[in-house]
C-alpha positions as a Python dict, from the first residue, in 0.01 Angstrom:
ca = {
    (1, 'X'): (0, 0, 0),
    (2, 'X'): (350, 115, 84),
    (3, 'X'): (453, 76, 447),
    (4, 'X'): (524, 434, 569),
    (5, 'X'): (783, 296, 815),
    (6, 'X'): (981, 102, 555),
    (7, 'X'): (1348, 205, 533),
    (8, 'X'): (1351, 138, 159),
    (9, 'X'): (1129, 349, -61),
    (10, 'X'): (1049, 223, -410),
    (11, 'X'): (999, 528, -627),
    (12, 'X'): (782, 511, -937),
    (13, 'X'): (975, 342, -1215),
    (14, 'X'): (1267, 249, -987),
    (15, 'X'): (1365, -111, -919),
    (16, 'X'): (1351, -217, -552),
    (17, 'X'): (1722, -310, -552),
    (18, 'X'): (1815, 38, -676),
    (19, 'X'): (1585, 206, -425),
    (20, 'X'): (1755, -1, -153),
    (21, 'X'): (2088, 168, -231),
    (22, 'X'): (1940, 476, -60),
    (23, 'X'): (1796, 291, 239),
    (24, 'X'): (1858, 434, 584),
    (25, 'X'): (1979, 86, 685),
    (26, 'X'): (2347, 28, 589),
    (27, 'X'): (2296, -350, 580),
    (28, 'X'): (2022, -307, 321),
    (29, 'X'): (2246, -78, 119),
    (30, 'X'): (2530, -330, 142),
    (31, 'X'): (2305, -613, 26),
    (32, 'X'): (2172, -399, -259),
    (33, 'X'): (2525, -317, -379),
    (34, 'X'): (2615, -687, -360),
    (35, 'X'): (2307, -779, -560),
    (36, 'X'): (2372, -516, -828),
    (37, 'X'): (2734, -627, -855),
    (38, 'X'): (2634, -992, -882),
    (39, 'X'): (2405, -928, -1178),
    (40, 'X'): (2651, -672, -1321),
    (41, 'X'): (2408, -505, -1560),
    (42, 'X'): (2544, -194, -1734),
    (43, 'X'): (2215, -7, -1687),
    (44, 'X'): (2288, 15, -1313),
    (45, 'X'): (2630, 171, -1354),
    (46, 'X'): (2524, 536, -1336),
    (47, 'X'): (2333, 479, -1012),
    (48, 'X'): (2635, 307, -853),
    (49, 'X'): (2867, 593, -945),
    (50, 'X'): (2618, 849, -813),
    (51, 'X'): (2584, 657, -486),
    (52, 'X'): (2962, 659, -440),
    (53, 'X'): (2946, 1038, -408),
    (54, 'X'): (2730, 1031, -94),
    (55, 'X'): (2755, 687, 70),
    (56, 'X'): (2865, 740, 433),
    (57, 'X'): (2952, 378, 523),
    (58, 'X'): (3302, 250, 440),
    (59, 'X'): (3192, -110, 386),
    (60, 'X'): (2907, -10, 157),
    (61, 'X'): (3144, 211, -43),
    (62, 'X'): (3379, -83, -79),
    (63, 'X'): (3094, -299, -207),
    (64, 'X'): (2992, -25, -451),
    (65, 'X'): (3348, -24, -583),
    (66, 'X'): (3338, -402, -622),
    (67, 'X'): (3008, -379, -808),
    (68, 'X'): (3149, -120, -1048),
    (69, 'X'): (3460, -330, -1117),
    (70, 'X'): (3232, -617, -1220),
    (71, 'X'): (3117, -418, -1521),
    (72, 'X'): (3304, -366, -1851),
    (73, 'X'): (3590, -116, -1831),
    (74, 'X'): (3472, 40, -2156),
    (75, 'X'): (3164, 159, -1970),
    (76, 'X'): (3306, 226, -1623),
    (77, 'X'): (3637, 403, -1687),
    (78, 'X'): (3501, 706, -1878),
    (79, 'X'): (3239, 770, -1607),
    (80, 'X'): (3498, 743, -1331),
    (81, 'X'): (3734, 980, -1510),
    (82, 'X'): (3456, 1241, -1521),
    (83, 'X'): (3422, 1202, -1143),
    (84, 'X'): (3786, 1307, -1098),
    (85, 'X'): (3680, 1662, -1185),
    (86, 'X'): (3387, 1662, -944),
    (87, 'X'): (3356, 1934, -680),
    (88, 'X'): (3257, 1660, -431),
    (89, 'X'): (3574, 1526, -265),
    (90, 'X'): (3423, 1185, -190),
    (91, 'X'): (3331, 1144, -556),
    (92, 'X'): (3693, 1206, -648),
    (93, 'X'): (3844, 977, -384),
    (94, 'X'): (3605, 692, -465),
    (95, 'X'): (3668, 728, -838),
    (96, 'X'): (4043, 716, -778),
    (97, 'X'): (4008, 408, -560),
    (98, 'X'): (3787, 233, -814),
    (99, 'X'): (4016, 318, -1106),
    (100, 'X'): (4308, 166, -915),
    (101, 'X'): (4108, -157, -876),
    (102, 'X'): (4016, -169, -1245),
    (103, 'X'): (4375, -112, -1356),
    (104, 'X'): (4294, 39, -1695),
    (105, 'X'): (4576, 251, -1846),
    (106, 'X'): (4329, 533, -1908),
    (107, 'X'): (4306, 575, -1532),
    (108, 'X'): (4674, 672, -1516),
    (109, 'X'): (4641, 906, -1813),
    (110, 'X'): (4363, 1091, -1631),
    (111, 'X'): (4564, 1142, -1311),
    (112, 'X'): (4921, 1163, -1442),
    (113, 'X'): (5081, 1470, -1276),
    (114, 'X'): (5284, 1521, -1591),
    (115, 'X'): (4960, 1572, -1783),
    (116, 'X'): (4726, 1741, -1532),
    (117, 'X'): (4967, 1886, -1278),
    (118, 'X'): (4943, 1816, -906),
    (119, 'X'): (4571, 1891, -870),
    (120, 'X'): (4503, 1542, -737),
    (121, 'X'): (4841, 1456, -581),
    (122, 'X'): (4832, 1784, -385),
    (123, 'X'): (4455, 1809, -340),
    (124, 'X'): (4347, 2023, -45),
    (125, 'X'): (4125, 1740, 81),
    (126, 'X'): (4351, 1488, 254),
    (127, 'X'): (4141, 1185, 163),
    (128, 'X'): (4143, 1278, -205),
    (129, 'X'): (4520, 1327, -195),
    (130, 'X'): (4578, 994, -19),
    (131, 'X'): (4352, 817, -268),
    (132, 'X'): (4547, 982, -551),
    (133, 'X'): (4879, 862, -407),
    (134, 'X'): (4756, 504, -376),
    (135, 'X'): (4591, 501, -717),
    (136, 'X'): (4889, 660, -890),
    (137, 'X'): (5141, 407, -764),
    (138, 'X'): (4902, 124, -856),
    (139, 'X'): (4855, 247, -1212),
    (140, 'X'): (5181, 418, -1309),
    (141, 'X'): (5370, 257, -1600),
    (142, 'X'): (5731, 162, -1529),
    (143, 'X'): (5876, 442, -1739),
    (144, 'X'): (5682, 707, -1544),
    (145, 'X'): (5773, 591, -1193),
    (146, 'X'): (6049, 846, -1135),
    (147, 'X'): (5836, 1135, -1259),
    (148, 'X'): (5559, 1027, -1023),
    (149, 'X'): (5806, 995, -734),
    (150, 'X'): (5927, 1351, -794),
    (151, 'X'): (5566, 1471, -770),
    (152, 'X'): (5498, 1272, -456),
    (153, 'X'): (5799, 1408, -266),
    (154, 'X'): (5649, 1757, -293),
    (155, 'X'): (5395, 1637, -34),
    (156, 'X'): (5650, 1533, 229),
    (157, 'X'): (5574, 1676, 573),
    (158, 'X'): (5204, 1704, 504),
    (159, 'X'): (4945, 1618, 767),
    (160, 'X'): (4954, 1383, 1065),
    (161, 'X'): (5121, 1048, 1107),
    (162, 'X'): (4862, 849, 910),
    (163, 'X'): (4882, 1083, 614),
    (164, 'X'): (5260, 1079, 622),
    (165, 'X'): (5262, 700, 647),
    (166, 'X'): (5039, 678, 338),
    (167, 'X'): (5279, 892, 139),
    (168, 'X'): (5585, 700, 256),
    (169, 'X'): (5426, 369, 166),
    (170, 'X'): (5339, 504, -178),
    (171, 'X'): (5697, 616, -239),
    (172, 'X'): (5849, 291, -112),
    (173, 'X'): (5615, 87, -331),
    (174, 'X'): (5759, 255, -642),
    (175, 'X'): (6085, 65, -590),
    (176, 'X'): (6412, 98, -402),
    (177, 'X'): (6591, 224, -713),
    (178, 'X'): (6406, 556, -664),
    (179, 'X'): (6530, 626, -311),
    (180, 'X'): (6749, 910, -443),
    (181, 'X'): (6440, 1127, -509),
    (182, 'X'): (6439, 1192, -135),
    (183, 'X'): (6792, 1333, -123),
    (184, 'X'): (6694, 1689, -202),
    (185, 'X'): (6439, 1691, 81),
    (186, 'X'): (6681, 1575, 350),
    (187, 'X'): (6814, 1932, 376),
    (188, 'X'): (6477, 2106, 348),
    (189, 'X'): (6424, 2418, 557),
    (190, 'X'): (6109, 2278, 719),
    (191, 'X'): (6189, 2030, 994),
    (192, 'X'): (5875, 1825, 926),
    (193, 'X'): (5982, 1776, 564),
    (194, 'X'): (6336, 1673, 664),
    (195, 'X'): (6201, 1430, 923),
    (196, 'X'): (5947, 1278, 686),
    (197, 'X'): (6207, 1241, 410),
    (198, 'X'): (6448, 1072, 651),
    (199, 'X'): (6177, 839, 782),
    (200, 'X'): (6078, 743, 429),
    (201, 'X'): (6439, 674, 341),
    (202, 'X'): (6456, 454, 650),
    (203, 'X'): (6160, 254, 521),
    (204, 'X'): (6343, 198, 193),
    (205, 'X'): (6638, 60, 393),
    (206, 'X'): (6437, -141, 644),
    (207, 'X'): (6076, -186, 526),
    (208, 'X'): (5997, -428, 810),
    (209, 'X'): (6068, -167, 1077),
    (210, 'X'): (5741, 18, 1018),
    (211, 'X'): (5671, 386, 972),
    (212, 'X'): (5630, 477, 1340),
    (213, 'X'): (5975, 338, 1420),
    (214, 'X'): (6134, 506, 1117),
    (215, 'X'): (5971, 838, 1205),
    (216, 'X'): (6085, 815, 1566),
    (217, 'X'): (6443, 754, 1458),
    (218, 'X'): (6427, 1038, 1206),
    (219, 'X'): (6297, 1283, 1468),
    (220, 'X'): (6579, 1184, 1701),
    (221, 'X'): (6843, 1238, 1432),
    (222, 'X'): (6695, 1572, 1323),
    (223, 'X'): (6674, 1690, 1685),
    (224, 'X'): (7039, 1598, 1746),
    (225, 'X'): (7140, 1779, 1431),
    (226, 'X'): (6950, 2090, 1539),
    (227, 'X'): (7120, 2084, 1880),
    (228, 'X'): (7463, 2044, 1722),
    (229, 'X'): (7412, 2342, 1495),
    (230, 'X'): (7270, 2563, 1772),
}
């Protein structure tokens, strides 16, 4: 007889380890994801991808990603690409994250701004956008780096300090030879864009200084420039 107080329900025809992925206990869900990833059986792939859409715990999501990467890319990549068009933001952000870990060229083709526009790079949901920035710079081929950088700079000035830091790190990771993509934004009408562009340029010059320091210096310079022109 099933214990009515059990946190893991085993539904008819469902394996206990799969039922445990929906447990109310995050440790049970984490252990279940670890177990499924260890056996790495293709038949569990769909359940893992579905769970990524709704899993609330960061560590469990990370284990789900690991479990998916343990399976053949021929099976995982097409399913993850479908998730990029989901109307569930978490499904999109997790798919982007997982594709970046797999490293398959098809992942870049599915998110390339030159092919699909800025729907992911400029996504209204900040977490989806940040995941897109990180995934794009991880997957972009060398010949497409500048085109990606030109798409990324359209997001300068967006959000709070953590969001801006994510974007700056993404741009810097593309390589110091692309620093000139920021030049056109240094004279932008919006002060937040000018400041963010200047801070990002500072990180190209001195990557060890950190974003907070670079942003502070940029704000000081922009403020002095505004006073001088007043």
